[in-house]
XYZ file of N, CA and C in Angstrom:
180
model
N 5.777 -3.920 9.785
C 5.796 -4.363 8.412
C 5.735 -3.232 7.523
N 6.384 -3.396 6.337
C 6.327 -2.283 5.317
C 5.550 -2.791 4.135
N 5.021 -1.867 3.402
C 4.214 -2.240 2.135
C 4.554 -1.178 1.049
N 4.596 -1.636 -0.071
C 4.825 -0.900 -1.341
C 3.884 -1.231 -2.462
N 3.334 -0.218 -2.961
C 2.402 -0.458 -4.153
C 2.956 0.379 -5.257
N 3.088 -0.189 -6.423
C 3.541 0.495 -7.549
C 2.355 0.739 -8.509
N 2.116 1.918 -8.951
C 1.107 2.227 -9.962
C 1.780 2.248 -11.362
N 1.242 1.372 -12.272
C 1.911 1.275 -13.510
C 0.996 1.752 -14.663
N 1.667 2.107 -15.764
C 0.912 2.578 -16.952
C 0.677 1.294 -17.784
N -0.012 1.511 -18.870
C -0.350 0.396 -19.767
C 0.827 -0.339 -20.330
N 1.997 0.337 -20.398
C 3.186 -0.392 -20.877
C 3.971 -0.973 -19.693
N 3.468 -0.961 -18.506
C 4.149 -1.601 -17.415
C 5.256 -0.729 -16.728
N 5.206 0.545 -17.091
C 6.175 1.515 -16.459
C 5.555 2.062 -15.141
N 6.452 2.164 -14.129
C 5.934 2.723 -12.851
C 5.767 4.254 -12.989
N 4.585 4.653 -12.617
C 4.269 6.057 -12.753
C 4.125 6.723 -11.300
N 3.984 5.906 -10.336
C 3.865 6.377 -8.935
C 4.107 5.260 -8.017
N 4.571 5.534 -6.787
C 4.853 4.505 -5.763
C 4.235 4.987 -4.477
N 3.513 4.082 -3.890
C 2.880 4.374 -2.501
C 3.486 3.333 -1.597
N 4.079 3.902 -0.475
C 4.590 3.052 0.493
C 4.461 3.541 1.927
N 4.594 2.623 2.813
C 4.383 2.957 4.255
C 4.796 1.841 5.168
N 4.631 2.096 6.471
C 4.896 1.087 7.361
C 3.847 1.045 8.503
N 3.581 -0.072 9.051
C 2.566 -0.227 10.158
C 3.199 -1.271 11.142
N 2.819 -1.206 12.377
C 3.286 -2.146 13.324
C 2.326 -3.328 13.343
N 2.792 -4.465 13.472
C 1.948 -5.739 13.561
C 2.842 -6.688 14.387
N 2.041 -7.534 15.177
C 2.776 -8.501 15.991
C 3.550 -9.514 15.115
N 4.695 -9.905 15.562
C 5.540 -10.855 14.848
C 5.139 -12.286 15.206
N 4.984 -13.128 14.186
C 4.668 -14.465 14.337
C 5.356 -15.246 13.276
N 5.662 -16.563 13.650
C 6.362 -17.396 12.622
C 5.330 -17.797 11.605
N 5.851 -18.271 10.492
C 4.943 -18.641 9.380
C 4.700 -17.560 8.490
N 3.443 -17.675 7.901
C 3.009 -16.713 6.906
C 2.765 -15.350 7.579
N 3.511 -14.384 7.103
C 3.409 -13.005 7.827
C 2.031 -12.380 7.635
N 1.264 -12.751 6.567
C -0.013 -12.113 6.350
C -0.955 -12.587 7.468
N -0.925 -13.797 7.985
C -1.741 -14.205 9.037
C -1.522 -13.425 10.371
N -0.405 -12.808 10.496
C -0.051 -12.022 11.714
C -0.658 -10.646 11.696
N -1.134 -10.176 10.595
C -1.631 -8.778 10.421
C -3.135 -8.811 10.743
N -3.479 -8.166 11.837
C -4.923 -8.061 12.210
C -5.642 -7.259 11.223
N -6.988 -7.608 11.009
C -7.843 -6.957 10.021
C -7.843 -5.413 10.244
N -7.713 -4.890 11.369
C -7.718 -3.424 11.640
C -6.538 -2.788 10.970
N -5.375 -3.487 11.098
C -4.119 -2.876 10.425
C -4.228 -3.003 8.926
N -4.817 -4.005 8.393
C -4.969 -4.162 6.970
C -6.008 -2.999 6.380
N -7.005 -2.718 7.247
C -7.967 -1.684 6.937
C -7.189 -0.303 6.931
N -6.371 -0.116 7.920
C -5.608 1.123 7.984
C -4.693 1.351 6.811
N -4.022 0.212 6.386
C -3.152 0.325 5.162
C -4.016 0.517 3.969
N -5.186 -0.109 3.863
C -5.978 0.125 2.644
C -6.477 1.600 2.663
N -6.887 2.118 3.734
C -7.375 3.520 3.796
C -6.231 4.503 3.541
N -5.111 4.293 4.038
C -3.990 5.201 3.681
C -3.577 5.091 2.200
N -3.580 3.844 1.784
C -3.253 3.660 0.258
C -4.204 4.271 -0.644
N -5.452 4.152 -0.408
C -6.439 4.738 -1.318
C -6.420 6.353 -1.220
N -6.210 6.826 0.058
C -6.177 8.233 0.188
C -4.956 8.842 -0.562
N -3.767 8.219 -0.471
C -2.617 8.696 -1.142
C -2.776 8.497 -2.690
N -3.421 7.381 -3.087
C -3.609 7.203 -4.546
C -4.528 8.300 -5.144
N -5.667 8.548 -4.402
C -6.582 9.580 -4.838
C -5.981 10.936 -4.862
N -5.114 11.279 -3.906
C -4.454 12.588 -3.869
C -3.583 12.703 -5.088
N -2.801 11.561 -5.308
C -1.802 11.699 -6.496
C -2.697 11.792 -7.721
N -3.688 10.959 -8.008
C -4.503 11.042 -9.143
C -5.125 12.365 -9.314
N -5.625 12.921 -8.343
C -6.299 14.283 -8.470
C -5.262 15.395 -8.755
N -4.049 15.179 -8.303
C -3.049 16.252 -8.486
C -2.355 16.097 -9.852
N -2.318 14.820 -10.383
C -1.567 14.604 -11.601
C -2.489 14.583 -12.880
N -3.745 14.500 -12.593
C -4.590 14.321 -13.754
C -4.754 12.957 -14.181
N -4.138 11.989 -13.377
C -3.987 10.590 -13.792
C -5.304 9.915 -13.617
């Protein structure tokens, strides 16, 4: 599975993009139900780490 988060300014313009990919078992139906909590936690941890690195380096 791939994920993309766009960081927007107050005017709605994208100022940064965070993206990545993680493996998750394929199932039919709602893909979110196929993603185990541990994978979601890994995505959240990576996302926040990259966001904080960007924010600290850009003064954002």
